[in-house]
Amino acid sequence: MREEHVPDERTELDEFTAPELDDAELDSVLEALLLVVDTPVTVDALASATDQTPGRVA
């Protein structure tokens, strides 16, 4: 019979932290996002998708 591994204690997943993007990387990410969406996108939505401030995305 196969035994399943059960952790001793329950652990929480670390919260994901997006890497810091320099201006050129952010421009590339925004360009890629805008190429695949088929409707207008708000600055807030782009900021949320890239984990950046709206001021940085605008």
Coordinates of N, CA and C in Angstrom, one line a residue:
M1 N 0.8 -1.2 0.0 CA 0.0 0.0 0.0 C 0.9 1.2 0.0
R2 N 0.5 2.2 -0.8 CA 1.3 3.4 -0.9 C 1.0 4.4 0.2
E3 N 2.1 4.9 0.9 CA 1.9 5.9 1.9 C 2.0 7.3 1.3
E4 N 1.1 8.2 1.8 CA 1.2 9.6 1.3 C 1.9 10.4 2.3
H5 N 2.7 11.3 1.8 CA 3.4 12.2 2.7 C 2.4 13.3 3.2
V6 N 2.4 13.4 4.6 CA 1.6 14.4 5.2 C 2.5 15.3 6.0
P7 N 2.5 16.6 5.8 CA 3.4 17.4 6.6 C 3.0 17.4 8.0
D8 N 4.0 17.6 8.9 CA 3.8 17.6 10.3 C 2.9 18.8 10.8
E9 N 3.1 19.9 10.2 CA 2.2 21.0 10.5 C 1.9 21.8 9.3
R10 N 0.8 22.5 9.4 CA 0.3 23.2 8.2 C 1.1 24.5 8.0
T11 N 1.5 24.7 6.8 CA 2.3 25.9 6.5 C 1.6 26.7 5.5
E12 N 1.7 28.0 5.6 CA 1.1 28.9 4.7 C 2.1 29.2 3.6
L13 N 1.5 29.4 2.4 CA 2.4 29.8 1.3 C 2.8 31.2 1.4
D14 N 4.1 31.4 1.1 CA 4.6 32.8 1.1 C 3.8 33.7 0.1
E15 N 3.6 34.9 0.5 CA 2.9 35.8 -0.4 C 3.8 36.1 -1.5
F16 N 3.2 36.1 -2.7 CA 4.0 36.4 -3.9 C 4.4 37.8 -4.0
T17 N 5.6 38.1 -4.2 CA 6.1 39.5 -4.4 C 6.7 39.6 -5.8
A18 N 6.1 40.5 -6.5 CA 6.5 40.7 -7.9 C 7.9 41.3 -7.9
P19 N 8.7 40.9 -8.9 CA 10.1 41.5 -9.0 C 10.0 43.0 -9.4
E20 N 11.0 43.7 -9.0 CA 11.0 45.1 -9.4 C 11.3 45.2 -10.9
L21 N 10.6 46.0 -11.6 CA 10.8 46.2 -13.0 C 11.4 47.5 -13.3
D22 N 12.5 47.5 -14.1 CA 13.0 48.8 -14.5 C 12.1 49.4 -15.6
D23 N 12.3 50.6 -16.0 CA 11.4 51.3 -16.9 C 11.3 50.5 -18.3
A24 N 12.4 50.0 -18.8 CA 12.3 49.3 -20.0 C 11.5 48.0 -19.9
E25 N 11.7 47.3 -18.8 CA 11.0 46.0 -18.6 C 9.5 46.3 -18.4
L26 N 9.1 47.4 -17.7 CA 7.7 47.7 -17.5 C 7.1 48.1 -18.8
D27 N 7.8 48.9 -19.7 CA 7.3 49.2 -21.0 C 7.0 47.9 -21.8
S28 N 7.9 47.0 -21.8 CA 7.7 45.7 -22.5 C 6.5 44.9 -22.0
V29 N 6.4 44.9 -20.7 CA 5.3 44.2 -20.1 C 3.9 44.8 -20.5
L30 N 3.9 46.1 -20.4 CA 2.7 46.9 -20.7 C 2.3 46.7 -22.2
E31 N 3.3 46.7 -23.0 CA 3.1 46.6 -24.5 C 2.5 45.2 -24.8
A32 N 3.1 44.2 -24.1 CA 2.6 42.8 -24.3 C 1.2 42.7 -23.8
L33 N 0.9 43.2 -22.7 CA -0.5 43.2 -22.2 C -1.5 43.9 -23.1
L34 N -1.1 45.0 -23.6 CA -2.0 45.8 -24.5 C -2.2 45.1 -25.8
L35 N -1.2 44.3 -26.3 CA -1.4 43.6 -27.5 C -2.4 42.4 -27.4
V36 N -2.6 41.9 -26.2 CA -3.5 40.7 -26.1 C -4.9 41.0 -25.6
V37 N -5.1 42.2 -25.1 CA -6.5 42.6 -24.6 C -7.3 43.0 -25.8
D38 N -8.6 42.7 -25.8 CA -9.4 43.1 -26.9 C -10.4 44.2 -26.5
T39 N -10.3 44.8 -25.4 CA -11.1 45.9 -25.0 C -10.2 46.9 -24.3
P40 N -10.6 48.2 -24.2 CA -9.8 49.2 -23.5 C -9.6 48.8 -22.1
V41 N -8.4 49.1 -21.6 CA -8.0 48.7 -20.2 C -7.7 50.0 -19.4
T42 N -8.1 50.0 -18.2 CA -7.8 51.2 -17.4 C -6.4 51.1 -16.8
V43 N -5.9 52.3 -16.4 CA -4.6 52.4 -15.8 C -4.6 51.5 -14.5
D44 N -5.7 51.6 -13.7 CA -5.8 50.8 -12.5 C -5.7 49.3 -12.8
A45 N -6.3 48.8 -13.9 CA -6.2 47.4 -14.2 C -4.8 47.0 -14.6
L46 N -4.1 47.9 -15.4 CA -2.7 47.6 -15.8 C -1.8 47.7 -14.5
A47 N -2.1 48.6 -13.7 CA -1.2 48.7 -12.4 C -1.4 47.4 -11.6
S48 N -2.6 47.0 -11.5 CA -2.9 45.7 -10.7 C -2.3 44.5 -11.4
A49 N -2.4 44.4 -12.7 CA -1.8 43.3 -13.4 C -0.3 43.2 -13.3
T50 N 0.4 44.4 -13.2 CA 1.8 44.4 -13.2 C 2.4 44.7 -11.7
D51 N 1.5 44.8 -10.8 CA 1.8 45.0 -9.4 C 2.7 46.3 -9.3
Q52 N 2.2 47.3 -10.0 CA 2.9 48.6 -10.0 C 1.9 49.7 -9.5
T53 N 2.3 50.9 -9.2 CA 1.4 51.9 -8.8 C 0.8 52.5 -10.1
P54 N -0.4 53.0 -10.0 CA -1.0 53.6 -11.2 C -0.2 54.8 -11.8
G55 N 0.5 55.5 -10.9 CA 1.3 56.6 -11.4 C 2.5 56.1 -12.2
R56 N 3.0 55.0 -11.9 CA 4.1 54.4 -12.7 C 3.6 53.9 -14.0
V57 N 2.4 53.4 -14.1 CA 1.9 52.8 -15.3 C 1.4 53.9 -16.3
A58 N 0.9 55.0 -15.7 CA 0.3 56.1 -16.6 C 1.3 56.7 -17.5

